[in-house]
Amino acid sequence: MKLKNLSIRTQLIIGFSAMLFLVMVLGVISYFQSVQIHLQTETMYNHPLKTRRALEEIKSSVLSMRVNIRDFLLVENAESRQQILDEMAVNESNVALKVDNLRQCYLGPPTDIDTFTKEFAKWVSMCEETIRIHRTGSIEEARLRHEPGGIAPVQALKVLAALQQISDFATDKGDDLYNKSIELKESLNQQLIILVFVILLLSMIIVYVLLRNIRKPMDTLTNATQRFHSGDMNARSSYQSNNEFGILSDSFNNLAESIQMKTDRDEKFASLSGLMLSEYDVKKFFQSTLKALSLYTNSQMAAIYLLSDDEKTFNHFESLGVDDNARQSFAADRFEGEFGAALASRQVQHLKNIPEDTRFVFYTVSGKFIPHEIITIPVIANNNVVAIISLA
């Protein structure tokens, strides 16, 4: 079924539904794009930001432990030493906690964290050995372990190097995520621009189709009505469809056809009346009348029969194109032949689609003539049929 054959209401529903669908598509795609942006932002937050935060706290705790072990070797008060050891234990516990957090958000190789944990455990073990040696009274030996170039500082540098490796990866990952976020933004912007362009294009096509299916029949009907109003009785609407405009177009054409037929009939009646009033001789009057009727009805033969004075027969008075057989008189009280129905009903009779084997055969110079239609017109005066006009 063609779109123009659908009702205007259905076309409008389809059009607005299509545009609503396009808006929904735009909303769904925008939603998924926002989800992608959120995931990208969440990834950037979970890795570079949270990783860097954990690394800073781990590094701070490690440096604090180095300060703690140095202070432990320098102070002589036992109570102060115990406070330093307690603080060192807190820092060590904080490092363990942050390492667990780091494992959850770090996107690099897990071996990086394992390496740091291993090196940190070695350094803690060295610090615990230094404390044990210090407690045995070998204070100088304990201090030498933590002098520049000693085993503890060297191991501490390994711990910080392992930590730096994690930090470098987090920095590089952050840069990579940032570059990807830029690429994602550009990609989403391109998708959104293309989608908006496609939606606008489809919306314009839908609006164009709807306007065309409404404006075209309106213009056609308006043009036809203006031409008809200007006096062009042949003006008709050429629009054809099964929708409301098609029905309106057919109604206008039927109305115009009816008005044209009535106007033509009135014009012919006025012309015939004027012609009849212009003749005073009876014979010329009927000749002119038969010629006019033949012209208006496209008849090939015409004849008029008048009622006799005794009102028993109808006698041939004047004719055009008929032979002697058609000029014979016929009884007025017998409703027979093609004139019987007109005499009985006193109304115009119109016989159509006459078959070839009909008995209504007229003979002309070139041969027999079989009419396709016969019009019989009774002429009534004082409630009596006084004449019969036959057209074929």
C-alpha atoms as a printed R data frame, in Angstrom:
    type eleno elety resid chain resno       x      y       z
1   ATOM     1    CA   MET     A     1   0.000  0.000   0.000
2   ATOM     2    CA   LYS     A     2   1.313  3.429  -0.976
3   ATOM     3    CA   LEU     A     3   1.862  5.964   1.783
4   ATOM     4    CA   LYS     A     4  -0.402  8.542   0.115
5   ATOM     5    CA   ASN     A     5  -3.311  6.066   0.227
6   ATOM     6    CA   LEU     A     6  -3.158  5.997   4.025
7   ATOM     7    CA   SER     A     7  -5.453  8.314   5.924
8   ATOM     8    CA   ILE     A     8  -4.024 11.659   7.001
9   ATOM     9    CA   ARG     A     9  -4.402 10.644  10.644
10  ATOM    10    CA   THR     A    10  -2.405  7.465  10.030
11  ATOM    11    CA   GLN     A    11   0.275  9.381   8.125
12  ATOM    12    CA   LEU     A    12   0.609 11.889  10.972
13  ATOM    13    CA   ILE     A    13   0.795  9.098  13.551
14  ATOM    14    CA   ILE     A    14   3.479  7.308  11.534
15  ATOM    15    CA   GLY     A    15   5.429 10.532  11.012
16  ATOM    16    CA   PHE     A    16   5.379 11.649  14.641
17  ATOM    17    CA   SER     A    17   6.075  8.101  15.825
18  ATOM    18    CA   ALA     A    18   9.121  7.950  13.556
19  ATOM    19    CA   MET     A    19  10.422 11.273  14.893
20  ATOM    20    CA   LEU     A    20   9.726 10.149  18.475
21  ATOM    21    CA   PHE     A    21  11.641  6.948  17.732
22  ATOM    22    CA   LEU     A    22  14.585  8.980  16.428
23  ATOM    23    CA   VAL     A    23  14.547 11.091  19.596
24  ATOM    24    CA   MET     A    24  14.536  7.897  21.664
25  ATOM    25    CA   VAL     A    25  17.479  6.580  19.629
26  ATOM    26    CA   LEU     A    26  19.329  9.832  20.302
27  ATOM    27    CA   GLY     A    27  18.554  9.504  24.019
28  ATOM    28    CA   VAL     A    28  19.683  5.864  24.175
29  ATOM    29    CA   ILE     A    29  22.934  6.571  22.336
30  ATOM    30    CA   SER     A    30  23.567  9.614  24.539
31  ATOM    31    CA   TYR     A    31  22.991  7.411  27.571
32  ATOM    32    CA   PHE     A    32  25.527  4.836  26.420
33  ATOM    33    CA   GLN     A    33  27.987  7.606  25.610
34  ATOM    34    CA   SER     A    34  27.584  9.044  29.097
35  ATOM    35    CA   VAL     A    35  28.140  5.538  30.498
36  ATOM    36    CA   GLN     A    36  31.379  5.283  28.501
37  ATOM    37    CA   ILE     A    37  32.513  8.661  29.819
38  ATOM    38    CA   HIS     A    38  31.649  7.597  33.366
39  ATOM    39    CA   LEU     A    39  33.602  4.351  33.003
40  ATOM    40    CA   GLN     A    40  36.569  6.264  31.635
41  ATOM    41    CA   THR     A    41  36.375  8.758  34.498
42  ATOM    42    CA   GLU     A    42  35.999  5.947  37.024
43  ATOM    43    CA   THR     A    43  39.051  4.209  35.577
44  ATOM    44    CA   MET     A    44  41.080  7.409  35.797
45  ATOM    45    CA   TYR     A    45  39.959  7.890  39.385
46  ATOM    46    CA   ASN     A    46  40.582  4.294  40.451
47  ATOM    47    CA   HIS     A    47  44.014  3.963  38.910
48  ATOM    48    CA   PRO     A    48  46.034  7.158  38.636
49  ATOM    49    CA   LEU     A    49  44.373  9.067  41.447
50  ATOM    50    CA   LYS     A    50  43.855  6.337  44.023
51  ATOM    51    CA   THR     A    51  47.150  4.667  43.090
52  ATOM    52    CA   ARG     A    52  49.066  7.926  43.441
53  ATOM    53    CA   ARG     A    53  47.349  8.605  46.748
54  ATOM    54    CA   ALA     A    54  48.284  5.145  48.081
55  ATOM    55    CA   LEU     A    55  51.859  5.523  46.800
56  ATOM    56    CA   GLU     A    56  52.283  8.879  48.538
57  ATOM    57    CA   GLU     A    57  51.053  7.448  51.808
58  ATOM    58    CA   ILE     A    58  53.304  4.364  51.455
59  ATOM    59    CA   LYS     A    59  56.310  6.537  50.639
60  ATOM    60    CA   SER     A    60  55.523  8.818  53.546
61  ATOM    61    CA   SER     A    61  55.278  5.836  55.897
62  ATOM    62    CA   VAL     A    62  58.569  4.370  54.587
63  ATOM    63    CA   LEU     A    63  60.372  7.677  55.049
64  ATOM    64    CA   SER     A    64  58.851  8.017  58.502
65  ATOM    65    CA   MET     A    65  60.174  4.533  59.366
66  ATOM    66    CA   ARG     A    66  63.666  5.599  58.224
67  ATOM    67    CA   VAL     A    67  63.418  8.613  60.513
68  ATOM    68    CA   ASN     A    68  62.118  6.359  63.298
69  ATOM    69    CA   ILE     A    69  65.066  3.958  63.065
70  ATOM    70    CA   ARG     A    70  67.500  6.869  62.993
71  ATOM    71    CA   ASP     A    71  65.922  8.464  66.076
72  ATOM    72    CA   PHE     A    72  65.933  5.072  67.798
73  ATOM    73    CA   LEU     A    73  69.696  4.835  67.334
74  ATOM    74    CA   LEU     A    74  70.294  8.389  68.541
75  ATOM    75    CA   VAL     A    75  68.162  8.719  71.682
76  ATOM    76    CA   GLU     A    76  69.271  7.170  74.921
77  ATOM    77    CA   ASN     A    77  66.042  7.331  76.902
78  ATOM    78    CA   ALA     A    78  64.341  3.912  77.006
79  ATOM    79    CA   GLU     A    79  60.849  5.419  77.145
80  ATOM    80    CA   SER     A    80  61.512  7.552  74.063
81  ATOM    81    CA   ARG     A    81  62.874  4.539  72.245
82  ATOM    82    CA   GLN     A    82  59.687  2.606  72.987
83  ATOM    83    CA   GLN     A    83  57.543  5.449  71.645
84  ATOM    84    CA   ILE     A    84  59.632  5.460  68.473
85  ATOM    85    CA   LEU     A    85  59.189  1.690  68.080
86  ATOM    86    CA   ASP     A    86  55.426  2.069  68.550
87  ATOM    87    CA   GLU     A    87  55.325  4.805  65.928
88  ATOM    88    CA   MET     A    88  57.425  2.648  63.620
89  ATOM    89    CA   ALA     A    89  54.979 -0.242  64.044
90  ATOM    90    CA   VAL     A    90  52.091  2.056  63.139
91  ATOM    91    CA   ASN     A    91  53.907  3.165  59.984
92  ATOM    92    CA   GLU     A    92  54.626 -0.433  59.071
93  ATOM    93    CA   SER     A    93  50.993 -1.368  59.567
94  ATOM    94    CA   ASN     A    94  49.942  1.615  57.442
95  ATOM    95    CA   VAL     A    95  52.252  0.437  54.643
96  ATOM    96    CA   ALA     A    96  50.658 -3.033  54.733
97  ATOM    97    CA   LEU     A    97  47.165 -1.516  54.602
98  ATOM    98    CA   LYS     A    98  47.989  0.765  51.692
99  ATOM    99    CA   VAL     A    99  49.627 -2.109  49.806
100 ATOM   100    CA   ASP     A   100  46.329 -3.990  50.029
101 ATOM   101    CA   ASN     A   101  44.528 -0.920  48.653
102 ATOM   102    CA   LEU     A   102  47.151 -0.648  45.949
103 ATOM   103    CA   ARG     A   103  46.515 -4.198  44.796
104 ATOM   104    CA   GLN     A   104  42.823 -3.336  44.218
105 ATOM   105    CA   CYS     A   105  43.356 -0.215  42.080
106 ATOM   106    CA   TYR     A   106  46.752 -0.804  40.425
107 ATOM   107    CA   LEU     A   107  46.396 -1.685  36.721
108 ATOM   108    CA   GLY     A   108  50.023 -2.611  36.177
109 ATOM   109    CA   PRO     A   109  51.709 -6.010  36.541
110 ATOM   110    CA   PRO     A   110  51.057 -7.560  39.980
111 ATOM   111    CA   THR     A   111  54.776 -8.439  40.116
112 ATOM   112    CA   ASP     A   112  55.531 -4.726  40.632
113 ATOM   113    CA   ILE     A   113  53.697 -4.792  43.951
114 ATOM   114    CA   ASP     A   114  55.181 -8.184  44.802
115 ATOM   115    CA   THR     A   115  58.690 -6.779  44.213
116 ATOM   116    CA   PHE     A   116  57.995 -3.813  46.466
117 ATOM   117    CA   THR     A   117  56.540 -6.057  49.174
118 ATOM   118    CA   LYS     A   118  59.582 -8.325  48.985
119 ATOM   119    CA   GLU     A   119  62.088 -5.454  49.179
120 ATOM   120    CA   PHE     A   120  60.118 -3.758  51.941
121 ATOM   121    CA   ALA     A   121  60.030 -6.995  53.958
122 ATOM   122    CA   LYS     A   122  63.824 -7.283  53.638
123 ATOM   123    CA   TRP     A   123  64.290 -3.707  54.808
124 ATOM   124    CA   VAL     A   124  61.936 -4.222  57.766
125 ATOM   125    CA   SER     A   125  63.842 -7.363  58.647
126 ATOM   126    CA   MET     A   126  67.122 -5.389  58.603
127 ATOM   127    CA   CYS     A   127  65.595 -2.740  60.854
128 ATOM   128    CA   GLU     A   128  64.418 -5.407  63.304
129 ATOM   129    CA   GLU     A   129  67.941 -6.908  63.276
130 ATOM   130    CA   THR     A   130  69.400 -3.468  63.986
131 ATOM   131    CA   ILE     A   131  67.059 -3.063  66.962
132 ATOM   132    CA   ARG     A   132  68.041 -6.498  68.261
133 ATOM   133    CA   ILE     A   133  71.749 -5.684  67.930
134 ATOM   134    CA   HIS     A   134  71.202 -2.340  69.678
135 ATOM   135    CA   ARG     A   135  69.449 -4.036  72.559
136 ATOM   136    CA   THR     A   136  72.418 -6.448  73.015
137 ATOM   137    CA   GLY     A   137  74.644 -3.419  73.655
138 ATOM   138    CA   SER     A   138  76.371 -3.281  70.267
139 ATOM   139    CA   ILE     A   139  75.231  0.269  69.665
140 ATOM   140    CA   GLU     A   140  78.069  1.195  67.338
141 ATOM   141    CA   GLU     A   141  77.483 -1.852  65.148
142 ATOM   142    CA   ALA     A   142  73.833 -1.011  64.970
143 ATOM   143    CA   ARG     A   143  74.568  2.560  63.917
144 ATOM   144    CA   LEU     A   144  76.999  1.419  61.238
145 ATOM   145    CA   ARG     A   145  74.232 -0.612  59.601
146 ATOM   146    CA   HIS     A   146  72.329  2.621  58.976
147 ATOM   147    CA   GLU     A   147  75.184  4.897  58.046
148 ATOM   148    CA   PRO     A   148  75.254  6.101  54.378
149 ATOM   149    CA   GLY     A   149  76.398  3.130  52.312
150 ATOM   150    CA   GLY     A   150  75.262  0.681  54.963
151 ATOM   151    CA   ILE     A   151  73.103 -2.314  54.229
152 ATOM   152    CA   ALA     A   152  69.900 -0.706  55.550
153 ATOM   153    CA   PRO     A   153  70.097  2.522  53.482
154 ATOM   154    CA   VAL     A   154  70.963  0.497  50.373
155 ATOM   155    CA   GLN     A   155  67.930 -1.716  50.949
156 ATOM   156    CA   ALA     A   156  65.807  1.374  51.621
157 ATOM   157    CA   LEU     A   157  66.821  2.733  48.236
158 ATOM   158    CA   LYS     A   158  65.699 -0.573  46.676
159 ATOM   159    CA   VAL     A   159  62.350 -0.172  48.438
160 ATOM   160    CA   LEU     A   160  61.977  3.369  47.126
161 ATOM   161    CA   ALA     A   161  63.070  2.244  43.647
162 ATOM   162    CA   ALA     A   162  60.390 -0.470  43.623
163 ATOM   163    CA   LEU     A   163  57.898  2.141  44.766
164 ATOM   164    CA   GLN     A   164  59.068  4.544  42.068
165 ATOM   165    CA   GLN     A   165  58.550  1.855  39.424
166 ATOM   166    CA   ILE     A   166  54.917  1.577  40.488
167 ATOM   167    CA   SER     A   167  54.638  5.359  40.494
168 ATOM   168    CA   ASP     A   168  56.113  5.654  36.989
169 ATOM   169    CA   PHE     A   169  53.656  3.097  35.637
170 ATOM   170    CA   ALA     A   170  50.769  4.938  37.313
171 ATOM   171    CA   THR     A   171  51.939  8.228  35.766
172 ATOM   172    CA   ASP     A   172  52.278  6.690  32.324
173 ATOM   173    CA   LYS     A   173  48.915  4.995  32.725
174 ATOM   174    CA   GLY     A   174  47.362  8.296  33.729
175 ATOM   175    CA   ASP     A   175  48.764  9.955  30.607
176 ATOM   176    CA   ASP     A   176  47.512  7.049  28.512
177 ATOM   177    CA   LEU     A   177  44.041  7.250  30.037
178 ATOM   178    CA   TYR     A   178  43.982 10.994  29.471
179 ATOM   179    CA   ASN     A   179  44.915 10.556  25.807
180 ATOM   180    CA   LYS     A   180  42.262  7.854  25.480
181 ATOM   181    CA   SER     A   181  39.718 10.136  27.106
182 ATOM   182    CA   ILE     A   182  40.483 12.773  24.476
183 ATOM   183    CA   GLU     A   183  40.098 10.172  21.730
184 ATOM   184    CA   LEU     A   184  36.853  8.984  23.328
185 ATOM   185    CA   LYS     A   185  35.561 12.551  23.520
186 ATOM   186    CA   GLU     A   186  36.349 13.179  19.856
187 ATOM   187    CA   SER     A   187  34.838  9.840  18.839
188 ATOM   188    CA   LEU     A   188  31.669 10.474  20.851
189 ATOM   189    CA   ASN     A   189  31.410 13.995  19.468
190 ATOM   190    CA   GLN     A   190  31.713 12.676  15.918
191 ATOM   191    CA   GLN     A   191  29.105  9.999  16.588
192 ATOM   192    CA   LEU     A   192  26.783 12.550  18.152
193 ATOM   193    CA   ILE     A   193  27.216 15.007  15.265
194 ATOM   194    CA   ILE     A   194  26.594 12.270  12.689
195 ATOM   195    CA   LEU     A   195  23.590 10.998  14.635
196 ATOM   196    CA   VAL     A   196  22.094 14.479  14.996
197 ATOM   197    CA   PHE     A   197  22.675 15.102  11.281
198 ATOM   198    CA   VAL     A   198  21.009 11.791  10.356
199 ATOM   199    CA   ILE     A   199  18.074 12.494  12.691
200 ATOM   200    CA   LEU     A   200  17.656 15.997  11.251
201 ATOM   201    CA   LEU     A   201  17.838 14.603   7.709
202 ATOM   202    CA   LEU     A   202  15.287 11.866   8.438
203 ATOM   203    CA   SER     A   203  13.058 14.371  10.241
204 ATOM   204    CA   MET     A   204  13.203 16.707   7.234
205 ATOM   205    CA   ILE     A   205  12.350 13.810   4.920
206 ATOM   206    CA   ILE     A   206   9.409 12.818   7.140
207 ATOM   207    CA   VAL     A   207   8.160 16.420   7.313
208 ATOM   208    CA   TYR     A   208   8.620 16.793   3.539
209 ATOM   209    CA   VAL     A   209   6.651 13.623   2.812
210 ATOM   210    CA   LEU     A   210   3.866 14.644   5.194
211 ATOM   211    CA   LEU     A   211   3.691 18.169   3.769
212 ATOM   212    CA   ARG     A   212   3.771 16.827   0.212
213 ATOM   213    CA   ASN     A   213   0.961 14.355   0.917
214 ATOM   214    CA   ILE     A   214  -1.102 17.181   2.423
215 ATOM   215    CA   ARG     A   215  -0.067 20.178   0.315
216 ATOM   216    CA   LYS     A   216  -0.223 18.469  -3.097
217 ATOM   217    CA   PRO     A   217  -3.908 17.446  -2.868
218 ATOM   218    CA   MET     A   218  -4.738 20.794  -1.284
219 ATOM   219    CA   ASP     A   219  -3.100 22.659  -4.164
220 ATOM   220    CA   THR     A   220  -4.787 20.384  -6.719
221 ATOM   221    CA   LEU     A   221  -8.218 20.851  -5.151
222 ATOM   222    CA   THR     A   222  -7.708 24.598  -4.713
223 ATOM   223    CA   ASN     A   223  -6.646 24.995  -8.341
224 ATOM   224    CA   ALA     A   224  -9.615 22.948  -9.571
225 ATOM   225    CA   THR     A   225 -12.136 24.895  -7.446
226 ATOM   226    CA   GLN     A   226 -10.683 28.245  -8.566
227 ATOM   227    CA   ARG     A   227 -10.891 27.223 -12.227
228 ATOM   228    CA   PHE     A   228 -14.439 25.961 -11.731
229 ATOM   229    CA   HIS     A   229 -15.347 29.176  -9.890
230 ATOM   230    CA   SER     A   230 -13.897 31.177 -12.816
231 ATOM   231    CA   GLY     A   231 -16.302 29.480 -15.205
232 ATOM   232    CA   ASP     A   232 -14.314 26.486 -16.450
233 ATOM   233    CA   MET     A   233 -17.002 23.820 -16.200
234 ATOM   234    CA   ASN     A   234 -14.522 21.161 -17.327
235 ATOM   235    CA   ALA     A   235 -12.250 21.796 -14.328
236 ATOM   236    CA   ARG     A   236 -11.701 18.589 -12.360
237 ATOM   237    CA   SER     A   237  -9.379 17.453  -9.602
238 ATOM   238    CA   SER     A   238  -6.753 14.995 -10.864
239 ATOM   239    CA   TYR     A   239  -5.784 13.820  -7.363
240 ATOM   240    CA   GLN     A   240  -6.616 10.175  -6.688
241 ATOM   241    CA   SER     A   241  -6.132  8.376  -3.385
242 ATOM   242    CA   ASN     A   242  -7.936  6.307  -0.782
243 ATOM   243    CA   ASN     A   243  -7.471  8.862   1.987
244 ATOM   244    CA   GLU     A   244  -9.630 11.806   3.020
245 ATOM   245    CA   PHE     A   245  -8.292 14.050   0.263
246 ATOM   246    CA   GLY     A   246  -9.035 11.379  -2.326
247 ATOM   247    CA   ILE     A   247 -12.627 11.151  -1.072
248 ATOM   248    CA   LEU     A   248 -12.893 14.957  -1.113
249 ATOM   249    CA   SER     A   249 -11.462 15.039  -4.651
250 ATOM   250    CA   ASP     A   250 -14.003 12.476  -5.872
251 ATOM   251    CA   SER     A   251 -16.818 14.379  -4.156
252 ATOM   252    CA   PHE     A   252 -15.742 17.619  -5.832
253 ATOM   253    CA   ASN     A   253 -15.562 15.932  -9.242
254 ATOM   254    CA   ASN     A   254 -19.019 14.410  -8.779
255 ATOM   255    CA   LEU     A   255 -20.409 17.770  -7.681
256 ATOM   256    CA   ALA     A   256 -18.749 19.561 -10.621
257 ATOM   257    CA   GLU     A   257 -20.055 16.904 -13.017
258 ATOM   258    CA   SER     A   258 -23.573 17.277 -11.638
259 ATOM   259    CA   ILE     A   259 -23.445 21.079 -11.868
260 ATOM   260    CA   GLN     A   260 -22.043 20.919 -15.392
261 ATOM   261    CA   MET     A   261 -24.763 18.523 -16.508
262 ATOM   262    CA   LYS     A   262 -27.449 20.713 -14.984
263 ATOM   263    CA   THR     A   263 -25.937 23.837 -16.523
264 ATOM   264    CA   ASP     A   264 -25.649 22.185 -19.953
265 ATOM   265    CA   ARG     A   265 -29.215 20.944 -19.650
266 ATOM   266    CA   ASP     A   266 -30.463 24.388 -18.680
267 ATOM   267    CA   GLU     A   267 -28.533 25.979 -21.544
268 ATOM   268    CA   LYS     A   268 -29.920 23.487 -24.010
269 ATOM   269    CA   PHE     A   269 -33.427 23.995 -22.629
270 ATOM   270    CA   ALA     A   270 -33.099 27.753 -22.920
271 ATOM   271    CA   SER     A   271 -31.691 27.442 -26.440
272 ATOM   272    CA   LEU     A   272 -34.455 25.040 -27.472
273 ATOM   273    CA   SER     A   273 -37.132 27.282 -25.960
274 ATOM   274    CA   GLY     A   274 -35.761 30.284 -27.796
275 ATOM   275    CA   LEU     A   275 -35.640 28.315 -31.032
276 ATOM   276    CA   MET     A   276 -39.205 27.105 -30.612
277 ATOM   277    CA   LEU     A   277 -40.464 30.615 -29.897
278 ATOM   278    CA   SER     A   278 -38.715 32.004 -32.948
279 ATOM   279    CA   GLU     A   279 -40.733 29.950 -35.449
280 ATOM   280    CA   TYR     A   280 -44.397 30.635 -36.268
281 ATOM   281    CA   ASP     A   281 -44.865 28.156 -39.106
282 ATOM   282    CA   VAL     A   282 -45.805 24.716 -37.725
283 ATOM   283    CA   LYS     A   283 -43.729 22.718 -40.142
284 ATOM   284    CA   LYS     A   284 -40.660 24.908 -39.697
285 ATOM   285    CA   PHE     A   285 -41.243 24.897 -35.964
286 ATOM   286    CA   PHE     A   286 -41.064 21.077 -35.807
287 ATOM   287    CA   GLN     A   287 -38.147 20.944 -38.235
288 ATOM   288    CA   SER     A   288 -36.143 23.309 -36.064
289 ATOM   289    CA   THR     A   289 -37.177 21.430 -32.945
290 ATOM   290    CA   LEU     A   290 -36.128 18.058 -34.364
291 ATOM   291    CA   LYS     A   291 -32.796 19.471 -35.567
292 ATOM   292    CA   ALA     A   292 -32.062 20.920 -32.143
293 ATOM   293    CA   LEU     A   293 -33.054 17.732 -30.331
294 ATOM   294    CA   SER     A   294 -30.963 15.638 -32.718
295 ATOM   295    CA   LEU     A   295 -27.995 17.910 -32.112
296 ATOM   296    CA   TYR     A   296 -28.338 17.885 -28.323
297 ATOM   297    CA   THR     A   297 -28.852 14.104 -28.110
298 ATOM   298    CA   ASN     A   298 -26.461 13.088 -30.928
299 ATOM   299    CA   SER     A   299 -29.341 11.298 -32.633
300 ATOM   300    CA   GLN     A   300 -29.120 10.083 -36.232
301 ATOM   301    CA   MET     A   301 -32.901  9.978 -36.780
302 ATOM   302    CA   ALA     A   302 -35.768 12.000 -35.372
303 ATOM   303    CA   ALA     A   303 -39.523 12.009 -35.962
304 ATOM   304    CA   ILE     A   304 -42.653 13.590 -34.504
305 ATOM   305    CA   TYR     A   305 -46.120 12.062 -34.560
306 ATOM   306    CA   LEU     A   306 -49.264 14.119 -33.863
307 ATOM   307    CA   LEU     A   307 -52.528 12.859 -32.421
308 ATOM   308    CA   SER     A   308 -55.322 12.779 -35.000
309 ATOM   309    CA   ASP     A   309 -58.480 14.838 -34.573
310 ATOM   310    CA   ASP     A   310 -60.458 11.741 -33.577
311 ATOM   311    CA   GLU     A   311 -57.721 10.895 -31.015
312 ATOM   312    CA   LYS     A   312 -57.423  7.338 -32.300
313 ATOM   313    CA   THR     A   313 -54.084  7.388 -34.072
314 ATOM   314    CA   PHE     A   314 -50.752  9.188 -34.078
315 ATOM   315    CA   ASN     A   315 -49.801 10.275 -37.572
316 ATOM   316    CA   HIS     A   316 -46.326 11.090 -38.866
317 ATOM   317    CA   PHE     A   317 -45.867 14.853 -39.230
318 ATOM   318    CA   GLU     A   318 -42.171 15.583 -39.649
319 ATOM   319    CA   SER     A   319 -38.941 13.577 -39.481
320 ATOM   320    CA   LEU     A   320 -35.225 13.573 -40.135
321 ATOM   321    CA   GLY     A   321 -33.407 10.543 -41.538
322 ATOM   322    CA   VAL     A   322 -36.248  7.999 -41.246
323 ATOM   323    CA   ASP     A   323 -37.622  5.717 -43.970
324 ATOM   324    CA   ASP     A   324 -41.234  5.131 -45.049
325 ATOM   325    CA   ASN     A   325 -41.706  2.270 -42.571
326 ATOM   326    CA   ALA     A   326 -41.050  4.644 -39.679
327 ATOM   327    CA   ARG     A   327 -43.567  7.143 -41.033
328 ATOM   328    CA   GLN     A   328 -46.544  4.860 -40.551
329 ATOM   329    CA   SER     A   329 -49.322  5.803 -38.159
330 ATOM   330    CA   PHE     A   330 -49.950  3.830 -34.943
331 ATOM   331    CA   ALA     A   331 -52.940  3.442 -32.664
332 ATOM   332    CA   ALA     A   332 -53.253  5.828 -29.722
333 ATOM   333    CA   ASP     A   333 -55.060  3.333 -27.501
334 ATOM   334    CA   ARG     A   334 -52.622  0.452 -27.936
335 ATOM   335    CA   PHE     A   335 -49.487  0.793 -25.885
336 ATOM   336    CA   GLU     A   336 -47.252 -1.185 -28.204
337 ATOM   337    CA   GLY     A   337 -43.758 -0.863 -29.669
338 ATOM   338    CA   GLU     A   338 -41.174  1.670 -28.571
339 ATOM   339    CA   PHE     A   339 -43.942  4.250 -27.980
340 ATOM   340    CA   GLY     A   340 -46.112  2.090 -25.687
341 ATOM   341    CA   ALA     A   341 -44.266  2.814 -22.427
342 ATOM   342    CA   ALA     A   342 -44.186  6.568 -23.104
343 ATOM   343    CA   LEU     A   343 -47.952  6.615 -23.844
344 ATOM   344    CA   ALA     A   344 -48.763  4.577 -20.776
345 ATOM   345    CA   SER     A   345 -46.512  6.402 -18.306
346 ATOM   346    CA   ARG     A   346 -46.614  9.825 -19.989
347 ATOM   347    CA   GLN     A   347 -42.914 10.116 -19.174
348 ATOM   348    CA   VAL     A   348 -39.755 10.243 -21.254
349 ATOM   349    CA   GLN     A   349 -38.472  6.744 -22.051
350 ATOM   350    CA   HIS     A   350 -34.811  6.051 -22.724
351 ATOM   351    CA   LEU     A   351 -33.887  2.635 -24.122
352 ATOM   352    CA   LYS     A   352 -30.171  1.833 -23.850
353 ATOM   353    CA   ASN     A   353 -27.859 -0.986 -24.920
354 ATOM   354    CA   ILE     A   354 -30.200 -2.259 -27.630
355 ATOM   355    CA   PRO     A   355 -28.955 -5.669 -28.906
356 ATOM   356    CA   GLU     A   356 -28.107 -6.307 -32.541
357 ATOM   357    CA   ASP     A   357 -30.991 -8.790 -32.985
358 ATOM   358    CA   THR     A   358 -33.556 -6.144 -32.034
359 ATOM   359    CA   ARG     A   359 -36.683 -5.554 -34.085
360 ATOM   360    CA   PHE     A   360 -35.983 -1.805 -33.980
361 ATOM   361    CA   VAL     A   361 -34.347 -1.650 -37.408
362 ATOM   362    CA   PHE     A   362 -34.466  1.414 -39.658
363 ATOM   363    CA   TYR     A   363 -33.514  1.462 -43.324
364 ATOM   364    CA   THR     A   364 -31.353  4.197 -44.784
365 ATOM   365    CA   VAL     A   365 -29.805  4.848 -48.180
366 ATOM   366    CA   SER     A   366 -26.669  2.922 -47.243
367 ATOM   367    CA   GLY     A   367 -28.543  0.030 -45.617
368 ATOM   368    CA   LYS     A   368 -30.265 -0.874 -42.395
369 ATOM   369    CA   PHE     A   369 -29.632  1.119 -39.244
370 ATOM   370    CA   ILE     A   370 -29.728 -0.496 -35.781
371 ATOM   371    CA   PRO     A   371 -29.897  2.175 -33.061
372 ATOM   372    CA   HIS     A   372 -28.016  1.760 -29.778
373 ATOM   373    CA   GLU     A   373 -30.422  4.039 -27.913
374 ATOM   374    CA   ILE     A   374 -33.989  5.254 -28.455
375 ATOM   375    CA   ILE     A   375 -35.476  8.270 -26.676
376 ATOM   376    CA   THR     A   376 -39.258  8.673 -26.703
377 ATOM   377    CA   ILE     A   377 -40.685 12.026 -25.531
378 ATOM   378    CA   PRO     A   378 -44.460 12.423 -24.982
379 ATOM   379    CA   VAL     A   379 -45.877 15.907 -25.518
380 ATOM   380    CA   ILE     A   380 -48.771 16.503 -23.125
381 ATOM   381    CA   ALA     A   381 -51.503 19.136 -23.406
382 ATOM   382    CA   ASN     A   382 -54.657 19.315 -21.277
383 ATOM   383    CA   ASN     A   383 -53.619 16.092 -19.569
384 ATOM   384    CA   ASN     A   384 -53.514 14.235 -22.909
385 ATOM   385    CA   VAL     A   385 -50.582 13.039 -24.993
386 ATOM   386    CA   VAL     A   386 -50.987 15.072 -28.196
387 ATOM   387    CA   ALA     A   387 -47.663 14.243 -29.814
388 ATOM   388    CA   ILE     A   388 -44.767 11.768 -29.659
389 ATOM   389    CA   ILE     A   389 -41.171 12.677 -30.465
390 ATOM   390    CA   SER     A   390 -38.846  9.780 -31.250
391 ATOM   391    CA   LEU     A   391 -35.039 10.057 -31.341
392 ATOM   392    CA   ALA     A   392 -32.647  7.247 -32.315
